[in-house]
Every structure is written in C-alpha cells, then in structure tokens.
Amino acid sequence: MRFITCAAAAAIAFASPPAVAQSRPGSTPAAATNTGVWTYKGTGTVNTYWIETPGGGLVVIDVQRDLVHAAQALAAVKALGKPVRAILITHAHPDHYAGIGQFKQAFPEAVVYASKATAKAIREDTYGWSAITQKEAPDITPKVFVAPDRSFDDNATLTIDGLTILTRELGAGEAHDTTAYYLPLSRDLYIGDVVLNGLHGPIAEGNSGPWLGILDKLEVSFPNARIVHPGHGASGPMQPMYDDERQYLRTSRAIAAEEIVRGGFTDAAKTATVSRINARFRYTNPTGQKDIVTNNVDGLFKELSQPPVRPVK
C-alpha cells in the first residue's frame, strides 16, 4: 500500500483504535524462534514484525506508514529491551518504509536491508510514492525518506546475529517488486503484501495476472512454510490464505471483464465493477485511500485493455 490522503491521515493519526502488540513462539519447537507483531485495527492497518535472534537481538520487518505509527511500533520494539540488529523491507511502498529514519535514530547500529530493486526505488522514489505521500499527508510524513543501507541479490542468504534468512524476489504484483523472507528453522515466511488476509488487496498497479503467478511461485518455493506473515492482516497457515487471495484476484478480474464486455472501457462499466466487487467482498480497506476498490478497478481496466501476451514460438 502506498499513500494516504490528508483527511484519512488525520483520522488515522488521531482516531486509531488501540494498537496491538503480540508475541508468539516460533512454529517449530526445536527452533525456539520468538516472533512478534505490532499493528492496529481499522483503515490503514499495516504490520511491523520482529524476530528474536540467537545472538540476543532483534530483526524487524517493515516499519510502518507514517511518523505517528512508526513511533508507536518503535515503542513496542524498544519495550522488549533488545537491540535491533537489522531491519528488512519487503517492498517500496511508503507504508512499509516510512519509519526507517525513526528506527535508525533509535538503533543506529541496525543495518537496513532490501533487494536491489526495492532499495533503488526507495532511494530514487522511482514510482513517486514518497512525493505523493509527502504532499497528501505532510504533517505525519518524513520530510526526507531514509533509504536502506544494504541491498542483496535474488536468492540471497542473510545471516544476522546467528539467524539465517532466505530471500526470494517475487517480481511485479501488488508492488513493482516484493521480497519474501523465509526462516528455514522455524518455517516462518514473511511476504509483504502478496497476501492481505481478509482485506482488500490493491490492484492499482495493474498486475493482477502476475500477482496470481506470485502465489504459485510462493507455494513452489516454500512448500514447508508453517506460518505466513502478510504485510496487512493476521498471520496464519498458507491455506486457505493463498486460495482466498487467488479468489479475490480472479473474481475481481472476472467482474471487470464481464462489465467491459457489457459496456466497454467506460466510466459506467467501472462504476458497475466497483459496486459488484464491494458487494462481493465486504472487506476492510487497509490503505488510507478514500476508495481502494475504485483505484483497483482503474488498474484492472488498464491491465485488461492491454493486448494479451502470447508465447514466442
């Protein structure tokens, strides 16, 4: 998820329901990996995870959407009384990296990791999301976004304070690039916004087809994952989480295609598509956008207007 409007930002900053910080034992008893999450309910919710390392520190994954919620997540992490050794960023949407500066100020020795594509997108604001966020919510947005310190190649293995983490680049889907982080001992899998468990998934990038392919790739790459941790929504087993996300994407695509056949690429067809998707999926909007489904439909219509990609013979 990318940016929030000024009105939504104010609502989130001053009227958020109480935040929730949770810890749970790792999913494999022998691994004894302790993980936790800080989040909040309602519109705009996003997860910040932490993992306790064998060396006595913490690895944090994603660091909130704005200065207000990053400060609250940071307070939850600091309450553990352990040093943050590293911060991992899953993808280049500001709701996952806006808090880097605050976390680095509190833990200056922590190294911020991201894939080469994600680090570059944050550093150069390739897709303009940082600038949009600063314009839409200036009071709670960093004036300068801090970029990751260190990048890695696809399929890299990170060893941080005794903790082994496998990375896998997933390509374009909800975001232009997303990294999955897998802990082979505890079999915990952190996948950013590839899955939004029971929440509306942004399709505004116009990559719903490739997004479905990412879900297949995850099942093949990490078939033994015990617990899947999404960027938004509750953690849980991969099924039915993956199939629910597939259903959301496929149904949204089918509704859009039906309305395009009926009415063409028109505003009326878009309005009908929005109405049908909202009726079918009565989900929470995990962004601060006024109407995520309208944005999704714009992305779907753009995607479906493109000629099909045919295999080269």
PDB file of N, CA and C in Angstrom, residues 200 203 208 248-281 291-302 304:
ATOM      1  N   HIS A 200      -9.023  -5.845   1.496  1.00  0.00           N
ATOM      2  CA  HIS A 200      -8.925  -5.507   0.085  1.00  0.00           C
ATOM      3  C   HIS A 200      -7.456  -5.445  -0.322  1.00  0.00           C
ATOM      4  N   ILE A 203      -4.921  -3.390  -6.432  1.00  0.00           N
ATOM      5  CA  ILE A 203      -4.620  -3.872  -7.782  1.00  0.00           C
ATOM      6  C   ILE A 203      -4.329  -2.680  -8.693  1.00  0.00           C
ATOM      7  N   SER A 208      -2.553  -7.740 -11.743  1.00  0.00           N
ATOM      8  CA  SER A 208      -3.285  -8.819 -11.080  1.00  0.00           C
ATOM      9  C   SER A 208      -2.921 -10.184 -11.654  1.00  0.00           C
ATOM     10  N   TYR A 248      -9.954 -13.622  -4.534  1.00  0.00           N
ATOM     11  CA  TYR A 248     -10.172 -12.176  -4.604  1.00  0.00           C
ATOM     12  C   TYR A 248      -9.700 -11.628  -5.952  1.00  0.00           C
ATOM     13  N   LEU A 249      -8.504 -12.014  -6.360  1.00  0.00           N
ATOM     14  CA  LEU A 249      -7.951 -11.508  -7.618  1.00  0.00           C
ATOM     15  C   LEU A 249      -8.730 -12.016  -8.822  1.00  0.00           C
ATOM     16  N   ARG A 250      -9.004 -13.312  -8.847  1.00  0.00           N
ATOM     17  CA  ARG A 250      -9.711 -13.894 -10.002  1.00  0.00           C
ATOM     18  C   ARG A 250     -11.133 -13.351 -10.118  1.00  0.00           C
ATOM     19  N   THR A 251     -11.811 -13.209  -8.979  1.00  0.00           N
ATOM     20  CA  THR A 251     -13.177 -12.701  -9.015  1.00  0.00           C
ATOM     21  C   THR A 251     -13.202 -11.247  -9.471  1.00  0.00           C
ATOM     22  N   SER A 252     -12.282 -10.455  -8.963  1.00  0.00           N
ATOM     23  CA  SER A 252     -12.209  -9.051  -9.374  1.00  0.00           C
ATOM     24  C   SER A 252     -11.920  -8.935 -10.861  1.00  0.00           C
ATOM     25  N   ARG A 253     -11.002  -9.759 -11.351  1.00  0.00           N
ATOM     26  CA  ARG A 253     -10.703  -9.757 -12.785  1.00  0.00           C
ATOM     27  C   ARG A 253     -11.930 -10.169 -13.606  1.00  0.00           C
ATOM     28  N   ALA A 254     -12.633 -11.194 -13.150  1.00  0.00           N
ATOM     29  CA  ALA A 254     -13.788 -11.698 -13.900  1.00  0.00           C
ATOM     30  C   ALA A 254     -14.903 -10.662 -13.941  1.00  0.00           C
ATOM     31  N   ILE A 255     -15.165 -10.016 -12.808  1.00  0.00           N
ATOM     32  CA  ILE A 255     -16.203  -8.983 -12.778  1.00  0.00           C
ATOM     33  C   ILE A 255     -15.847  -7.844 -13.727  1.00  0.00           C
ATOM     34  N   ALA A 256     -14.588  -7.404 -13.682  1.00  0.00           N
ATOM     35  CA  ALA A 256     -14.159  -6.325 -14.578  1.00  0.00           C
ATOM     36  C   ALA A 256     -14.320  -6.735 -16.037  1.00  0.00           C
ATOM     37  N   ALA A 257     -13.915  -7.969 -16.356  1.00  0.00           N
ATOM     38  CA  ALA A 257     -14.025  -8.439 -17.745  1.00  0.00           C
ATOM     39  C   ALA A 257     -15.476  -8.492 -18.202  1.00  0.00           C
ATOM     40  N   GLU A 258     -16.369  -8.952 -17.321  1.00  0.00           N
ATOM     41  CA  GLU A 258     -17.789  -9.021 -17.671  1.00  0.00           C
ATOM     42  C   GLU A 258     -18.367  -7.636 -17.950  1.00  0.00           C
ATOM     43  N   GLU A 259     -18.008  -6.666 -17.121  1.00  0.00           N
ATOM     44  CA  GLU A 259     -18.545  -5.320 -17.306  1.00  0.00           C
ATOM     45  C   GLU A 259     -17.933  -4.638 -18.538  1.00  0.00           C
ATOM     46  N   ILE A 260     -16.690  -4.987 -18.859  1.00  0.00           N
ATOM     47  CA  ILE A 260     -16.068  -4.443 -20.075  1.00  0.00           C
ATOM     48  C   ILE A 260     -16.768  -4.997 -21.310  1.00  0.00           C
ATOM     49  N   VAL A 261     -17.080  -6.294 -21.282  1.00  0.00           N
ATOM     50  CA  VAL A 261     -17.808  -6.896 -22.406  1.00  0.00           C
ATOM     51  C   VAL A 261     -19.186  -6.242 -22.538  1.00  0.00           C
ATOM     52  N   ARG A 262     -19.815  -5.983 -21.393  1.00  0.00           N
ATOM     53  CA  ARG A 262     -21.170  -5.424 -21.418  1.00  0.00           C
ATOM     54  C   ARG A 262     -21.170  -3.951 -21.827  1.00  0.00           C
ATOM     55  N   GLY A 263     -20.232  -3.184 -21.297  1.00  0.00           N
ATOM     56  CA  GLY A 263     -20.305  -1.732 -21.511  1.00  0.00           C
ATOM     57  C   GLY A 263     -19.071  -1.078 -22.066  1.00  0.00           C
ATOM     58  N   GLY A 264     -18.032  -1.876 -22.352  1.00  0.00           N
ATOM     59  CA  GLY A 264     -16.804  -1.298 -22.882  1.00  0.00           C
ATOM     60  C   GLY A 264     -15.961  -0.659 -21.787  1.00  0.00           C
ATOM     61  N   PHE A 265     -14.897   0.007 -22.189  1.00  0.00           N
ATOM     62  CA  PHE A 265     -13.993   0.657 -21.241  1.00  0.00           C
ATOM     63  C   PHE A 265     -14.543   2.052 -20.911  1.00  0.00           C
ATOM     64  N   THR A 266     -15.656   2.065 -20.204  1.00  0.00           N
ATOM     65  CA  THR A 266     -16.376   3.302 -19.918  1.00  0.00           C
ATOM     66  C   THR A 266     -16.464   3.532 -18.419  1.00  0.00           C
ATOM     67  N   ASP A 267     -16.798   4.780 -18.062  1.00  0.00           N
ATOM     68  CA  ASP A 267     -16.988   5.098 -16.648  1.00  0.00           C
ATOM     69  C   ASP A 267     -18.151   4.310 -16.058  1.00  0.00           C
ATOM     70  N   ALA A 268     -19.188   4.096 -16.856  1.00  0.00           N
ATOM     71  CA  ALA A 268     -20.335   3.329 -16.362  1.00  0.00           C
ATOM     72  C   ALA A 268     -19.939   1.899 -16.047  1.00  0.00           C
ATOM     73  N   ALA A 269     -19.104   1.312 -16.899  1.00  0.00           N
ATOM     74  CA  ALA A 269     -18.631  -0.048 -16.653  1.00  0.00           C
ATOM     75  C   ALA A 269     -17.761  -0.098 -15.407  1.00  0.00           C
ATOM     76  N   LYS A 270     -16.954   0.926 -15.200  1.00  0.00           N
ATOM     77  CA  LYS A 270     -16.131   0.988 -13.995  1.00  0.00           C
ATOM     78  C   LYS A 270     -16.998   1.086 -12.752  1.00  0.00           C
ATOM     79  N   THR A 271     -18.014   1.929 -12.806  1.00  0.00           N
ATOM     80  CA  THR A 271     -18.903   2.101 -11.655  1.00  0.00           C
ATOM     81  C   THR A 271     -19.599   0.786 -11.305  1.00  0.00           C
ATOM     82  N   ALA A 272     -20.046   0.081 -12.313  1.00  0.00           N
ATOM     83  CA  ALA A 272     -20.703  -1.211 -12.076  1.00  0.00           C
ATOM     84  C   ALA A 272     -19.728  -2.219 -11.480  1.00  0.00           C
ATOM     85  N   THR A 273     -18.488  -2.199 -11.960  1.00  0.00           N
ATOM     86  CA  THR A 273     -17.472  -3.116 -11.439  1.00  0.00           C
ATOM     87  C   THR A 273     -17.174  -2.833  -9.973  1.00  0.00           C
ATOM     88  N   VAL A 274     -17.026  -1.558  -9.632  1.00  0.00           N
ATOM     89  CA  VAL A 274     -16.778  -1.173  -8.243  1.00  0.00           C
ATOM     90  C   VAL A 274     -17.912  -1.657  -7.344  1.00  0.00           C
ATOM     91  N   SER A 275     -19.142  -1.446  -7.781  1.00  0.00           N
ATOM     92  CA  SER A 275     -20.303  -1.835  -6.981  1.00  0.00           C
ATOM     93  C   SER A 275     -20.326  -3.336  -6.751  1.00  0.00           C
ATOM     94  N   ARG A 276     -20.044  -4.097  -7.779  1.00  0.00           N
ATOM     95  CA  ARG A 276     -20.100  -5.560  -7.653  1.00  0.00           C
ATOM     96  C   ARG A 276     -18.965  -6.098  -6.779  1.00  0.00           C
ATOM     97  N   ILE A 277     -17.775  -5.545  -6.906  1.00  0.00           N
ATOM     98  CA  ILE A 277     -16.653  -6.018  -6.073  1.00  0.00           C
ATOM     99  C   ILE A 277     -16.915  -5.684  -4.606  1.00  0.00           C
ATOM    100  N   ASN A 278     -17.409  -4.468  -4.337  1.00  0.00           N
ATOM    101  CA  ASN A 278     -17.717  -4.099  -2.954  1.00  0.00           C
ATOM    102  C   ASN A 278     -18.809  -4.986  -2.366  1.00  0.00           C
ATOM    103  N   ALA A 279     -19.785  -5.372  -3.193  1.00  0.00           N
ATOM    104  CA  ALA A 279     -20.858  -6.247  -2.711  1.00  0.00           C
ATOM    105  C   ALA A 279     -20.349  -7.655  -2.454  1.00  0.00           C
ATOM    106  N   ARG A 280     -19.416  -8.106  -3.282  1.00  0.00           N
ATOM    107  CA  ARG A 280     -18.890  -9.471  -3.155  1.00  0.00           C
ATOM    108  C   ARG A 280     -17.912  -9.594  -1.996  1.00  0.00           C
ATOM    109  N   PHE A 281     -17.070  -8.584  -1.804  1.00  0.00           N
ATOM    110  CA  PHE A 281     -16.041  -8.639  -0.755  1.00  0.00           C
ATOM    111  C   PHE A 281     -16.245  -7.465   0.198  1.00  0.00           C
ATOM    112  N   ASP A 291     -11.243   5.305  -1.518  1.00  0.00           N
ATOM    113  CA  ASP A 291     -11.940   4.118  -2.026  1.00  0.00           C
ATOM    114  C   ASP A 291     -10.945   3.256  -2.775  1.00  0.00           C
ATOM    115  N   ILE A 292     -10.403   2.267  -2.095  1.00  0.00           N
ATOM    116  CA  ILE A 292      -9.404   1.400  -2.693  1.00  0.00           C
ATOM    117  C   ILE A 292      -9.963   0.647  -3.892  1.00  0.00           C
ATOM    118  N   VAL A 293     -11.246   0.285  -3.843  1.00  0.00           N
ATOM    119  CA  VAL A 293     -11.815  -0.516  -4.929  1.00  0.00           C
ATOM    120  C   VAL A 293     -11.896   0.295  -6.217  1.00  0.00           C
ATOM    121  N   THR A 294     -12.202   1.575  -6.110  1.00  0.00           N
ATOM    122  CA  THR A 294     -12.186   2.427  -7.304  1.00  0.00           C
ATOM    123  C   THR A 294     -10.800   2.463  -7.924  1.00  0.00           C
ATOM    124  N   ASN A 295      -9.789   2.594  -7.094  1.00  0.00           N
ATOM    125  CA  ASN A 295      -8.412   2.575  -7.602  1.00  0.00           C
ATOM    126  C   ASN A 295      -8.075   1.217  -8.209  1.00  0.00           C
ATOM    127  N   ASN A 296      -8.548   0.153  -7.561  1.00  0.00           N
ATOM    128  CA  ASN A 296      -8.321  -1.189  -8.093  1.00  0.00           C
ATOM    129  C   ASN A 296      -8.928  -1.342  -9.482  1.00  0.00           C
ATOM    130  N   VAL A 297     -10.140  -0.859  -9.639  1.00  0.00           N
ATOM    131  CA  VAL A 297     -10.828  -1.010 -10.915  1.00  0.00           C
ATOM    132  C   VAL A 297     -10.123  -0.213 -12.008  1.00  0.00           C
ATOM    133  N   ASP A 298      -9.613   0.951 -11.671  1.00  0.00           N
ATOM    134  CA  ASP A 298      -8.814   1.700 -12.648  1.00  0.00           C
ATOM    135  C   ASP A 298      -7.629   0.856 -13.117  1.00  0.00           C
ATOM    136  N   GLY A 299      -6.955   0.188 -12.156  1.00  0.00           N
ATOM    137  CA  GLY A 299      -5.826  -0.661 -12.509  1.00  0.00           C
ATOM    138  C   GLY A 299      -6.237  -1.862 -13.337  1.00  0.00           C
ATOM    139  N   LEU A 300      -7.356  -2.484 -12.966  1.00  0.00           N
ATOM    140  CA  LEU A 300      -7.839  -3.644 -13.712  1.00  0.00           C
ATOM    141  C   LEU A 300      -8.213  -3.277 -15.148  1.00  0.00           C
ATOM    142  N   PHE A 301      -8.911  -2.167 -15.327  1.00  0.00           N
ATOM    143  CA  PHE A 301      -9.303  -1.748 -16.677  1.00  0.00           C
ATOM    144  C   PHE A 301      -8.070  -1.439 -17.523  1.00  0.00           C
ATOM    145  N   LYS A 302      -7.078  -0.818 -16.920  1.00  0.00           N
ATOM    146  CA  LYS A 302      -5.843  -0.553 -17.654  1.00  0.00           C
ATOM    147  C   LYS A 302      -5.161  -1.854 -18.045  1.00  0.00           C
ATOM    148  N   LEU A 304      -6.500  -4.909 -18.344  1.00  0.00           N
ATOM    149  CA  LEU A 304      -7.278  -5.704 -19.290  1.00  0.00           C
ATOM    150  C   LEU A 304      -7.393  -5.050 -20.665  1.00  0.00           C
TER     151      LEU A 304
END
